[in-house]
Short mmCIF file of C-alpha atoms in Angstrom, two decimals:
data_model
loop_
_atom_site.label_atom_id
_atom_site.label_comp_id
_atom_site.label_asym_id
_atom_site.label_seq_id
_atom_site.Cartn_x
_atom_site.Cartn_y
_atom_site.Cartn_z
CA MET A 20 -5.01 -23.28 -18.39
CA SER A 21 -3.65 -25.20 -21.28
CA ALA A 22 -6.44 -23.35 -23.07
CA VAL A 23 -5.21 -20.20 -22.17
CA LEU A 24 -1.62 -20.34 -23.18
CA ASP A 25 -0.04 -21.81 -26.40
CA HIS A 26 3.21 -23.44 -25.00
CA GLY A 27 4.75 -23.58 -28.56
CA HIS A 28 4.85 -19.81 -28.35
CA ALA A 29 5.86 -19.58 -24.20
CA GLY A 30 8.95 -18.38 -25.05
CA HIS A 31 10.35 -18.02 -21.78
CA ALA A 32 14.23 -18.69 -21.09
CA GLY A 33 15.44 -21.57 -19.19
CA HIS A 34 16.83 -21.34 -15.86
CA ASP A 35 20.16 -21.29 -16.71
CA ASP A 36 19.92 -18.91 -19.45
CA HIS A 37 22.64 -16.81 -19.48
CA ALA A 38 22.77 -16.24 -22.89
CA HIS A 39 22.65 -12.37 -22.52
CA GLY A 40 25.15 -12.66 -19.64
CA HIS A 41 23.33 -10.18 -17.39
CA PRO A 42 25.91 -8.49 -14.85
CA THR A 43 26.78 -9.86 -11.51
CA GLY A 44 28.00 -8.63 -7.63
CA TRP A 45 27.07 -5.00 -7.27
CA ARG A 46 26.51 -3.81 -10.77
CA ARG A 47 23.90 -5.89 -10.99
CA TRP A 48 21.74 -3.90 -8.55
CA VAL A 49 23.05 -0.44 -9.16
CA PHE A 50 22.60 -0.64 -12.92
CA ALA A 51 19.83 -2.62 -12.34
CA THR A 52 17.45 -2.45 -15.59
CA ASN A 53 15.52 -6.12 -14.86
CA HIS A 54 12.27 -5.33 -13.40
CA LYS A 55 12.73 -8.32 -11.46
CA ASP A 56 15.87 -7.01 -9.72
CA ILE A 57 14.12 -3.37 -9.13
CA GLY A 58 11.20 -4.92 -8.38
CA THR A 59 13.28 -6.56 -5.34
CA MET A 60 15.10 -3.99 -4.47
CA TYR A 61 11.63 -1.61 -3.99
CA LEU A 62 10.35 -4.27 -1.90
CA LEU A 63 13.25 -4.66 0.67
CA PHE A 64 13.71 -0.51 0.49
CA SER A 65 10.14 -0.46 1.46
CA PHE A 66 10.50 -3.52 4.31
CA THR A 67 13.16 -1.46 5.90
CA MET A 68 11.56 2.22 5.91
CA PHE A 69 8.62 0.29 7.20
CA MET A 70 10.40 -1.07 10.03
CA VAL A 71 11.96 2.62 10.57
CA GLY A 72 7.98 3.97 11.05
CA GLY A 73 7.46 1.05 13.08
CA VAL A 74 10.29 2.31 15.34
CA LEU A 75 8.82 5.51 15.63
CA ALA A 76 5.00 4.31 16.44
CA LEU A 77 6.39 2.28 19.15
CA ALA A 78 8.28 5.05 20.73
CA ILE A 79 4.90 6.50 19.96
CA ARG A 80 2.70 3.89 22.06
CA ALA A 81 5.50 3.53 24.79
CA GLU A 82 5.12 6.86 25.35
CA LEU A 83 0.97 6.50 25.69
CA PHE A 84 1.33 3.26 27.82
CA GLN A 85 0.53 5.75 30.78
CA PRO A 86 -0.87 8.94 31.60
CA GLY A 87 1.80 11.69 32.24
CA LEU A 88 5.07 12.32 29.98
CA GLN A 89 7.65 8.76 30.46
CA PHE A 90 10.02 9.56 27.41
CA VAL A 91 9.62 12.38 25.31
CA ASN A 92 8.71 16.17 25.51
CA PRO A 93 5.76 16.69 23.36
CA GLU A 94 7.93 18.28 20.63
CA LEU A 95 9.57 15.18 19.78
CA PHE A 96 6.19 13.32 20.44
CA ASN A 97 4.97 15.43 17.42
CA GLN A 98 8.06 14.92 15.37
CA PHE A 99 7.62 11.04 15.84
CA THR A 100 3.68 11.28 14.79
CA THR A 101 4.63 13.27 11.64
CA MET A 102 7.46 11.36 10.48
CA HIS A 103 5.62 7.95 11.32
CA GLY A 104 2.95 9.04 9.35
CA LEU A 105 5.20 10.45 6.50
CA ILE A 106 7.31 7.29 6.28
CA MET A 107 4.82 5.11 6.61
CA VAL A 108 2.67 6.58 3.36
CA PHE A 109 5.71 7.63 1.18
CA GLY A 110 8.29 5.06 2.23
CA ALA A 111 6.74 2.16 3.03
CA ILE A 112 3.11 1.75 1.51
CA MET A 113 3.66 3.30 -1.82
CA PRO A 114 7.22 1.95 -3.12
CA ALA A 115 6.16 -1.56 -2.11
CA PHE A 116 3.27 -1.76 -4.34
CA VAL A 117 5.74 -0.12 -7.05
CA GLY A 118 7.96 -3.32 -6.11
CA PHE A 119 4.67 -5.73 -6.73
CA ALA A 120 3.96 -3.97 -9.86
CA ASN A 121 8.06 -4.29 -11.60
CA TRP A 122 7.76 -7.74 -10.51
CA MET A 123 4.33 -9.10 -11.53
CA ILE A 124 3.32 -6.93 -14.22
CA PRO A 125 5.26 -8.05 -16.77
CA MET A 126 5.16 -11.41 -16.03
CA GLN A 127 1.21 -11.15 -16.13
CA ILE A 128 0.72 -9.69 -19.21
CA GLY A 129 3.69 -11.67 -21.04
CA ALA A 130 6.14 -8.47 -21.76
CA ALA A 131 9.70 -8.76 -21.43
CA ASP A 132 10.44 -6.22 -19.15
CA MET A 133 9.04 -2.68 -18.21
CA ALA A 134 8.38 -0.39 -21.34
CA PHE A 135 11.40 2.36 -19.87
CA ALA A 136 13.98 -0.13 -18.19
CA ARG A 137 16.67 2.75 -17.56
CA MET A 138 13.84 5.23 -15.91
CA ASN A 139 12.81 2.31 -13.75
CA ASN A 140 16.15 2.12 -12.60
CA LEU A 141 16.54 5.97 -11.97
CA SER A 142 12.70 5.97 -10.15
CA PHE A 143 14.11 3.76 -7.77
CA TRP A 144 17.25 5.36 -6.84
CA LEU A 145 15.70 8.84 -6.88
CA LEU A 146 14.32 7.16 -2.89
CA ILE A 147 17.42 6.59 -1.24
CA PRO A 148 18.48 10.03 -1.33
CA ALA A 149 14.81 11.04 -0.21
CA ALA A 150 14.74 8.50 2.45
CA LEU A 151 18.38 9.96 3.54
CA MET A 152 17.01 13.24 3.75
CA ILE A 153 13.51 12.52 5.87
CA VAL A 154 15.31 10.10 8.15
CA GLY A 155 18.33 12.63 8.45
CA SER A 156 15.56 15.62 8.87
CA PHE A 157 15.80 14.58 13.07
CA PHE A 158 19.56 15.55 13.42
CA MET A 159 18.52 19.32 11.77
CA PRO A 160 18.65 22.26 14.10
CA GLY A 161 14.99 21.98 15.86
CA GLY A 162 14.56 18.33 14.99
CA ALA A 163 12.11 16.76 12.38
CA PRO A 164 8.80 18.12 11.14
CA ALA A 165 6.21 18.41 13.72
CA ALA A 166 3.28 19.68 11.77
CA GLY A 167 1.55 16.30 11.61
CA TRP A 168 2.02 13.96 8.38
CA THR A 169 -0.66 16.36 6.63
CA LEU A 170 1.72 19.22 6.97
CA TYR A 171 -0.72 21.86 7.71
CA ALA A 172 -0.25 25.40 7.75
CA PRO A 173 0.19 27.65 9.51
CA LEU A 174 2.50 24.64 11.83
CA THR A 175 4.80 24.32 8.76
CA LEU A 176 5.44 28.22 8.00
CA GLN A 177 6.56 27.81 11.76
CA MET A 178 9.06 24.86 11.29
CA GLY A 179 12.81 24.68 11.36
CA PRO A 180 14.92 23.68 8.52
CA SER A 181 14.18 20.32 8.67
CA MET A 182 10.58 21.39 6.79
CA ASP A 183 12.47 22.17 3.79
CA ALA A 184 14.35 19.11 3.46
CA GLY A 185 11.21 17.25 3.93
CA ILE A 186 9.37 19.20 1.11
CA PHE A 187 12.66 18.43 -1.20
CA ALA A 188 12.29 14.84 -0.01
CA LEU A 189 8.75 14.86 -0.95
CA HIS A 190 9.08 16.27 -4.30
CA ILE A 191 11.88 13.77 -4.92
CA LEU A 192 9.53 10.91 -4.16
CA GLY A 193 6.55 12.67 -6.12
CA ALA A 194 9.16 12.67 -9.00
CA SER A 195 9.74 9.02 -8.85
CA SER A 196 6.05 8.21 -8.31
CA ILE A 197 5.05 9.53 -11.77
CA MET A 198 8.42 7.99 -13.68
CA GLY A 199 7.04 4.57 -11.87
CA SER A 200 3.24 5.50 -13.17
CA ILE A 201 4.14 6.61 -16.43
CA ASN A 202 6.07 3.26 -16.89
CA ILE A 203 3.41 0.86 -15.75
CA ILE A 204 0.91 2.46 -18.00
CA VAL A 205 3.12 2.41 -21.43
CA THR A 206 3.92 -1.24 -20.23
CA ILE A 207 0.25 -2.12 -19.66
CA LEU A 208 -0.90 -0.58 -22.93
CA ASN A 209 1.95 -1.10 -25.33
CA MET A 210 3.12 -4.14 -24.22
CA ARG A 211 0.55 -6.95 -23.61
CA ALA A 212 0.92 -10.47 -25.34
CA PRO A 213 -1.10 -10.89 -28.57
CA GLY A 214 -4.32 -11.65 -27.97
CA MET A 215 -4.50 -10.23 -24.68
CA THR A 216 -7.07 -7.78 -24.43
CA LEU A 217 -7.64 -4.80 -21.65
CA MET A 218 -10.93 -7.18 -20.70
CA LYS A 219 -8.58 -10.20 -20.21
CA MET A 220 -6.31 -8.62 -18.22
CA PRO A 221 -5.54 -9.86 -14.49
CA LEU A 222 -7.19 -7.57 -11.97
CA PHE A 223 -4.15 -6.81 -10.58
CA ALA A 224 -2.50 -4.81 -13.81
CA TRP A 225 -5.77 -3.16 -14.07
CA THR A 226 -5.95 -2.01 -10.25
CA TRP A 227 -2.26 -0.74 -11.22
CA LEU A 228 -3.03 0.79 -14.24
CA ILE A 229 -6.17 2.69 -12.91
CA THR A 230 -3.55 3.35 -9.83
CA ALA A 231 -1.16 4.77 -12.42
CA TYR A 232 -3.25 7.21 -13.66
CA LEU A 233 -4.57 8.33 -10.26
CA LEU A 234 -0.59 9.06 -9.14
CA ILE A 235 0.15 11.32 -12.39
CA ALA A 236 -3.15 13.42 -11.64
CA VAL A 237 -2.31 13.88 -7.66
CA MET A 238 1.05 14.10 -7.34
CA PRO A 239 1.92 17.52 -9.51
CA VAL A 240 -1.28 18.49 -6.62
CA LEU A 241 1.10 17.39 -3.46
CA ALA A 242 4.25 19.23 -5.34
CA GLY A 243 2.08 22.66 -5.74
CA ALA A 244 0.98 22.86 -1.88
CA ILE A 245 4.24 22.07 -0.54
CA THR A 246 5.92 24.45 -3.41
CA MET A 247 3.42 26.91 -1.79
CA THR A 248 4.59 26.26 1.44
CA LEU A 249 7.93 26.71 0.67
CA THR A 250 7.44 30.21 -0.59
CA ASP A 251 5.53 31.12 2.57
CA ARG A 252 8.40 30.03 4.41
CA HIS A 253 11.08 31.79 2.36
CA PHE A 254 9.92 34.08 -0.53
CA GLY A 255 7.46 36.42 0.99
CA THR A 256 4.49 34.66 -0.33
CA SER A 257 1.46 34.64 1.86
CA PHE A 258 -0.64 31.62 0.39
CA PHE A 259 -1.52 30.29 3.85
CA SER A 260 -0.59 33.22 6.00
CA PRO A 261 -3.60 35.10 7.10
CA ALA A 262 -1.04 38.34 8.10
CA GLY A 263 -0.70 38.39 4.55
CA GLY A 264 -4.02 37.76 3.44
CA GLY A 265 -3.59 34.08 2.62
CA ASP A 266 -5.71 31.37 4.06
CA PRO A 267 -4.40 28.02 6.21
CA VAL A 268 -7.92 26.56 4.93
CA MET A 269 -7.01 26.68 1.12
CA TYR A 270 -3.73 24.45 2.10
CA GLN A 271 -6.13 22.08 3.27
CA HIS A 272 -7.84 21.88 0.26
CA ILE A 273 -5.28 21.47 -1.97
CA PHE A 274 -3.63 18.34 0.37
CA TRP A 275 -6.98 16.49 0.60
CA PHE A 276 -7.77 16.73 -2.93
CA PHE A 277 -4.38 15.24 -3.49
CA GLY A 278 -5.01 13.04 -0.42
CA HIS A 279 -7.76 11.35 -0.77
CA PRO A 280 -6.96 9.69 -4.11
CA GLU A 281 -3.66 9.04 -2.55
CA VAL A 282 -5.81 6.81 0.07
CA TYR A 283 -6.95 4.84 -3.30
CA ILE A 284 -3.05 4.58 -4.64
CA MET A 285 -2.72 2.94 -1.12
CA ILE A 286 -5.73 0.46 -1.32
CA LEU A 287 -6.43 -0.65 -5.02
CA PRO A 288 -3.25 -2.50 -5.55
CA ALA A 289 -4.22 -4.50 -2.62
CA PHE A 290 -7.77 -4.98 -4.03
CA GLY A 291 -5.85 -6.53 -7.02
CA ILE A 292 -3.74 -8.89 -5.06
CA VAL A 293 -6.84 -9.95 -3.15
CA SER A 294 -8.62 -10.89 -6.39
CA ALA A 295 -5.77 -13.06 -7.69
CA VAL A 296 -5.36 -14.94 -4.06
CA ILE A 297 -9.13 -15.84 -3.42
CA PRO A 298 -9.82 -17.40 -7.20
CA ALA A 299 -6.68 -19.25 -6.56
CA PHE A 300 -7.64 -20.71 -3.51
CA ALA A 301 -11.53 -20.81 -3.98
CA ARG A 302 -10.55 -22.88 -7.22
CA LYS A 303 -13.11 -21.14 -9.44
CA ARG A 304 -13.54 -17.78 -11.51
CA LEU A 305 -13.33 -14.16 -9.69
CA PHE A 306 -16.92 -13.80 -9.87
CA GLY A 307 -18.01 -10.78 -11.69
CA TYR A 308 -14.88 -9.94 -13.27
CA THR A 309 -16.15 -6.94 -15.62
CA SER A 310 -18.02 -5.40 -12.56
CA MET A 311 -14.90 -5.62 -10.55
CA VAL A 312 -12.93 -3.43 -13.02
CA TYR A 313 -15.92 -0.91 -13.15
CA ALA A 314 -16.14 -0.61 -9.88
CA THR A 315 -11.79 -0.02 -9.44
CA ALA A 316 -12.38 2.68 -12.22
CA SER A 317 -15.53 4.17 -10.12
CA ILE A 318 -13.53 4.06 -7.01
CA ALA A 319 -11.07 6.08 -8.68
CA ILE A 320 -13.23 8.90 -10.66
CA LEU A 321 -15.33 9.36 -7.10
CA SER A 322 -11.94 9.81 -5.36
CA PHE A 323 -11.73 13.32 -6.58
CA ILE A 324 -15.08 14.70 -5.39
CA VAL A 325 -14.68 14.02 -1.91
CA TRP A 326 -11.42 15.35 -0.49
CA ALA A 327 -13.42 17.99 1.88
CA HIS A 328 -15.15 15.20 4.21
CA HIS A 329 -11.87 15.58 5.96
CA MET A 330 -12.46 19.11 6.73
CA PHE A 331 -16.29 19.03 7.98
CA THR A 332 -14.97 21.29 11.20
CA THR A 333 -13.11 24.05 9.07
CA GLY A 334 -16.79 25.88 8.67
CA MET A 335 -17.93 24.89 5.07
CA PRO A 336 -21.73 25.60 4.41
CA VAL A 337 -24.26 23.32 4.94
CA THR A 338 -24.82 22.56 1.42
CA GLY A 339 -21.04 21.97 1.34
CA GLN A 340 -21.48 19.18 4.20
CA LEU A 341 -24.34 17.68 2.18
CA PHE A 342 -22.63 17.24 -1.18
CA PHE A 343 -19.13 15.84 0.45
CA MET A 344 -21.23 13.67 2.66
CA TYR A 345 -22.99 12.08 -0.34
CA ALA A 346 -20.25 11.75 -2.41
CA THR A 347 -18.37 10.06 0.20
CA MET A 348 -20.81 7.52 1.05
CA LEU A 349 -21.32 7.19 -2.52
CA ILE A 350 -17.73 5.10 -2.52
CA ALA A 351 -19.57 2.76 -0.30
CA ILE A 352 -21.20 1.16 -3.35
CA PRO A 353 -18.46 0.09 -5.60
CA THR A 354 -16.25 -0.88 -2.57
CA GLY A 355 -19.24 -3.16 -1.40
CA VAL A 356 -19.49 -4.49 -5.48
CA LYS A 357 -16.05 -5.97 -4.55
CA VAL A 358 -16.24 -7.36 -1.00
CA PHE A 359 -19.59 -8.88 -2.55
CA ASN A 360 -17.69 -10.32 -5.66
CA TRP A 361 -14.77 -11.73 -3.08
CA ILE A 362 -17.14 -13.34 -1.05
CA ALA A 363 -19.66 -14.67 -3.92
CA THR A 364 -15.83 -16.22 -5.57
CA MET A 365 -15.45 -18.11 -2.18
CA TRP A 366 -19.12 -19.42 -2.09
CA ARG A 367 -19.43 -22.86 -2.73
CA GLY A 368 -15.75 -23.07 -3.90
CA SER A 369 -13.46 -25.47 -2.85
CA MET A 370 -11.32 -23.66 -0.58
CA THR A 371 -8.20 -24.39 1.13
CA PHE A 372 -6.63 -21.84 3.56
CA GLU A 373 -2.83 -21.69 2.68
CA THR A 374 -1.35 -18.59 4.50
CA PRO A 375 -2.03 -16.21 1.23
CA MET A 376 -5.32 -17.39 1.35
CA LEU A 377 -5.65 -16.51 4.98
CA TRP A 378 -4.52 -13.10 4.68
CA ALA A 379 -6.73 -12.36 2.00
CA VAL A 380 -9.92 -13.73 4.13
CA GLY A 381 -8.41 -11.52 6.84
CA PHE A 382 -7.82 -8.54 4.90
CA ILE A 383 -11.56 -8.86 3.34
CA PHE A 384 -12.80 -8.99 7.38
CA VAL A 385 -11.18 -6.31 8.81
CA PHE A 386 -10.77 -3.76 5.58
CA THR A 387 -14.56 -3.97 5.67
CA MET A 388 -14.42 -3.13 9.19
CA GLY A 389 -12.49 0.26 8.57
CA GLY A 390 -15.02 0.47 5.51
CA PHE A 391 -17.93 0.67 7.94
CA THR A 392 -16.15 3.27 10.24
CA GLY A 393 -15.26 5.24 7.22
CA LEU A 394 -18.91 5.09 6.48
CA ILE A 395 -19.47 6.49 9.97
CA LEU A 396 -16.98 9.41 9.55
CA ALA A 397 -18.51 10.37 6.10
CA MET A 398 -21.52 11.43 7.92
CA ALA A 399 -21.17 15.34 8.74
CA PRO A 400 -22.91 15.42 12.00
CA ILE A 401 -21.17 12.51 13.79
CA ASP A 402 -17.81 13.80 11.91
CA ILE A 403 -17.83 16.84 13.64
CA GLN A 404 -18.08 15.25 16.80
CA LEU A 405 -14.83 12.55 16.09
CA GLN A 406 -12.67 14.74 13.91
CA ASP A 407 -9.03 14.67 15.18
CA THR A 408 -9.91 11.88 18.05
CA TYR A 409 -8.60 8.17 18.03
CA TYR A 410 -11.54 7.28 16.49
CA VAL A 411 -10.35 8.75 13.20
CA VAL A 412 -6.80 7.03 13.77
CA ALA A 413 -8.43 3.78 14.33
CA HIS A 414 -10.41 4.55 11.09
CA PHE A 415 -7.50 4.79 8.85
CA HIS A 416 -5.21 2.43 10.59
CA TYR A 417 -7.93 -0.33 9.70
CA VAL A 418 -7.75 0.70 6.01
CA LEU A 419 -4.29 1.13 5.52
CA VAL A 420 -2.38 -1.34 7.95
CA ALA A 421 -5.47 -3.72 7.49
CA GLY A 422 -5.96 -2.80 3.90
CA SER A 423 -2.48 -1.91 2.51
CA LEU A 424 -0.58 -4.06 4.57
CA PHE A 425 -2.31 -7.52 4.52
CA GLY A 426 -2.71 -7.32 1.27
CA MET A 427 0.90 -6.83 0.63
CA PHE A 428 1.49 -9.89 2.95
CA ALA A 429 -1.25 -12.17 0.87
CA GLY A 430 0.88 -11.40 -2.51
CA PHE A 431 4.47 -12.08 -1.08
CA TYR A 432 2.91 -15.58 0.51
CA TYR A 433 1.41 -15.80 -3.05
CA TRP A 434 4.26 -14.89 -5.87
CA SER A 435 7.23 -15.48 -3.52
CA PRO A 436 7.90 -19.42 -4.54
CA LYS A 437 7.78 -18.20 -8.38
CA TRP A 438 10.41 -15.28 -6.84
CA CYS A 439 12.21 -17.56 -5.15
CA GLY A 440 11.99 -20.66 -6.54
CA VAL A 441 11.43 -22.53 -2.69
CA MET A 442 8.61 -22.67 -0.73
CA TYR A 443 8.22 -20.44 2.64
CA ASN A 444 7.38 -22.12 5.97
CA GLU A 445 3.53 -22.71 6.10
CA THR A 446 3.81 -23.10 10.14
CA ARG A 447 5.58 -19.83 10.12
CA GLY A 448 3.43 -18.12 7.84
CA LYS A 449 0.30 -18.89 9.66
CA ILE A 450 1.92 -17.84 13.03
CA HIS A 451 2.66 -14.40 11.36
CA PHE A 452 -0.47 -14.33 9.78
CA TRP A 453 -2.71 -15.15 13.50
CA GLY A 454 0.06 -13.13 15.82
CA SER A 455 -0.20 -10.15 13.05
CA MET A 456 -4.37 -10.33 13.32
CA ILE A 457 -4.87 -10.73 16.82
CA PHE A 458 -2.25 -7.74 17.92
CA PHE A 459 -3.51 -5.36 15.29
CA ASN A 460 -7.15 -5.44 16.67
CA VAL A 461 -5.68 -5.38 20.01
CA THR A 462 -3.87 -2.10 19.13
CA PHE A 463 -6.31 -0.42 17.26
CA PHE A 464 -9.79 -1.55 18.13
CA PRO A 465 -9.88 0.19 21.45
CA MET A 466 -8.95 3.47 19.89
CA HIS A 467 -12.46 3.35 18.39
CA PHE A 468 -13.43 3.69 21.94
CA LEU A 469 -11.18 6.57 23.07
CA GLY A 470 -11.95 8.15 20.03
CA LEU A 471 -15.55 8.00 21.04
CA ALA A 472 -15.17 8.83 24.51
CA GLY A 473 -12.96 12.15 23.23
CA MET A 474 -9.36 11.57 23.46
CA PRO A 475 -7.80 13.54 20.67
CA ARG A 476 -4.76 12.30 18.33
CA ARG A 477 -1.54 13.47 18.67
CA TYR A 478 -1.37 14.83 22.26
CA ALA A 479 1.47 12.95 24.10
CA ASP A 480 -0.14 12.86 27.39
CA TYR A 481 -3.86 12.41 28.31
CA PRO A 482 -6.14 12.22 31.64
CA MET A 483 -6.59 8.89 34.08
CA GLN A 484 -9.95 7.99 32.33
CA PHE A 485 -8.06 7.07 28.85
CA ALA A 486 -5.37 5.05 30.43
CA ASP A 487 -6.80 1.62 29.95
CA PHE A 488 -7.65 1.37 26.62
CA ASN A 489 -4.09 3.10 26.43
CA ALA A 490 -2.16 0.80 27.81
CA ILE A 491 -4.03 -2.29 25.73
CA ALA A 492 -3.19 -0.40 22.84
CA SER A 493 0.30 -0.06 22.93
CA VAL A 494 0.92 -3.57 24.08
CA GLY A 495 -0.91 -4.71 21.18
CA ALA A 496 1.52 -2.25 19.42
CA PHE A 497 4.92 -3.98 20.63
CA GLY A 498 3.26 -7.53 19.62
CA PHE A 499 2.23 -6.28 16.30
CA GLY A 500 5.87 -4.90 15.62
CA LEU A 501 7.36 -7.85 17.06
CA MET A 502 5.57 -10.00 14.40
CA GLN A 503 6.98 -8.15 11.43
CA VAL A 504 10.71 -8.69 12.94
CA TYR A 505 9.90 -12.40 12.89
CA PHE A 506 8.26 -12.22 9.23
CA PHE A 507 11.56 -10.92 8.24
CA PHE A 508 13.99 -13.24 9.62
CA PHE A 509 12.01 -16.45 9.97
CA VAL A 510 9.60 -16.27 7.19
CA VAL A 511 11.44 -13.93 4.15
CA LEU A 512 15.72 -14.52 5.38
CA PRO A 513 15.18 -18.30 4.51
CA VAL A 514 13.14 -17.63 1.53
CA MET A 515 15.51 -15.28 0.03
CA GLN A 516 18.65 -17.87 0.99
CA GLY A 517 16.69 -20.51 -0.92
CA LYS A 518 15.99 -22.75 2.16
CA GLY A 519 12.95 -24.54 2.18
CA LYS A 520 11.04 -27.07 -0.60
CA THR A 521 11.48 -26.70 -3.88
CA ALA A 522 8.42 -24.71 -5.34
CA PRO A 523 7.05 -26.36 -8.22
CA GLN A 524 5.98 -24.31 -11.42
CA ARG A 525 2.35 -23.95 -10.07
CA PRO A 526 2.55 -24.40 -6.31
CA TRP A 527 -1.07 -23.59 -6.05
CA ASN A 528 -2.74 -26.02 -8.37
CA ASP A 529 -4.05 -29.41 -7.25
CA PRO A 530 -3.54 -32.29 -9.11
CA ASP A 531 -6.21 -31.71 -11.83
CA GLY A 532 -4.81 -28.70 -12.23
CA ALA A 533 -7.43 -25.89 -10.46
CA GLY A 534 -6.17 -23.15 -8.64
CA ALA A 535 -3.99 -20.67 -9.64
CA GLU A 536 -4.44 -19.29 -13.16
CA GLY A 537 -2.31 -16.71 -15.10
CA LEU A 538 0.39 -16.13 -17.27
CA GLU A 539 2.77 -15.82 -14.20
CA TRP A 540 2.42 -19.64 -13.32
CA GLU A 541 3.23 -20.67 -17.37
CA VAL A 542 7.03 -20.34 -16.48
CA PRO A 543 9.54 -22.01 -14.15
CA SER A 544 9.86 -21.54 -10.66
CA PRO A 545 12.37 -19.18 -9.88
CA ALA A 546 10.98 -16.94 -12.75
CA PRO A 547 14.28 -16.55 -14.97
CA TRP A 548 15.85 -13.54 -15.46
CA HIS A 549 14.53 -12.85 -18.82
CA THR A 550 10.90 -14.17 -18.91
CA TYR A 551 9.22 -14.06 -22.31
CA GLU A 552 12.29 -13.89 -24.96
CA THR A 553 9.43 -13.81 -27.55
CA PRO A 554 5.79 -12.88 -26.30
CA PRO A 555 3.36 -15.93 -25.40
CA LYS A 556 0.65 -16.39 -27.45
CA LEU A 557 -3.08 -16.63 -25.90
CA ASN A 558 -5.33 -19.05 -27.39
CA ALA A 559 -8.34 -17.88 -29.42
CA ALA A 560 -9.96 -20.14 -26.45
CA ALA A 561 -9.30 -18.14 -23.77
CA THR A 562 -11.75 -16.16 -22.28
CA ARG A 563 -9.49 -14.47 -19.81
CA VAL A 564 -5.93 -14.75 -18.38
CA ILE A 565 -7.59 -15.19 -14.95
CA GLY A 566 -10.68 -14.00 -13.45
#
């Protein structure tokens, strides 16, 4: 790595550098402008929402453990499914990746902080009232929204006042996402260390740059769709109401024009994390760095022309079905390039399997399975049979849980020594990995069979022939939930409290220097509050920082 960085210009602050007198106590967090503090708050917020969404998921699985109505009535069941989806997507996954971006992007590109520090603070604190409004909707007259996380009309036009709270909360969350994205784009384009061209950036920075552009492009589309819903509800418009000449299918088109890029917003940063972890533990440069950048950009561009593969059963003409079928299958090519490059990076590498590598390899295995079921759903004649069944539920949980969430776990285990200055407990990390991996598959793999057998999603009850697989899935779900509680109390809390072996500056490198590369490993562990007083200077000899 010494070929990459000119140590004379590293310019990071020492461990006890209090020259800037950073605030302490509650002021440090409420008025936070430091990218690391804001990143920490994002990660803690998202984990809290992940737990809330998880409790709702366990309520759903408890109800579905056996046929008949056990615990909740169908109306409350639909509220649980709707809120579980909304909270996990907008409250857990997206803020967590923004937290990773806040922590790592300035460190990886040699920037002193994010470009707009106060806007960064605002974009975090907007999440709190939005989260309170979403969770508080359960206590409003008529209960929480029960229209599914996609908020389809005409159901949304019939909901109680909680629907308006949900719409308002989504607007606030969207504003937060857009501000965060602007911050990330400006930081990456304007604040890179001298000598770091775009094609020398770590892939995590690349995936987030592309993700930020996607967010800015599609969040206003969601805002438009839910605002039209709001005016239909209260101001006499008829965008989605057939009685006034509107069309509920138009809502689906607008929503999925947002929704499909959103799917890639939730997976591209995970691709970036995995692209950092695998070269570190294979002790090789990432295979095909340039093709990975182009594949990421291709996925982002193609994501705008595939939205109606969610709508094959809405009566679109065969020509439309063919277009969206082929466009969707096309996305498999750049995704396949990524998987091939990760495997090629591991090929004949000096691999070790510490916890971050286990999560990264597990990610590739399970995400690829989710990709294949997506390819199956892309085929219009098959999708028409499987539309709105548990096969779809299985597919997107393989992509979002085993994709986004497993990528985040890989990132946490990989970077937490740099964040906290102590090593997590390796044995506990491995228990968390194997427990989560096994219970995840026990939960969601049977859902493929339920879907193929015709079980519809979002139903609180089902006939006897679906009982066995549902019982297995429910047991797996409770096991998976317990593993995440274990993760928090036995992995995260000790690390946050500084309990554990002191982390070296380069925890993942061999004595001969092979392993993790990148500017973040050039600063002490834990990373000082101000990372770079002056920008680090990359040597001309460096081909790229990572990859």
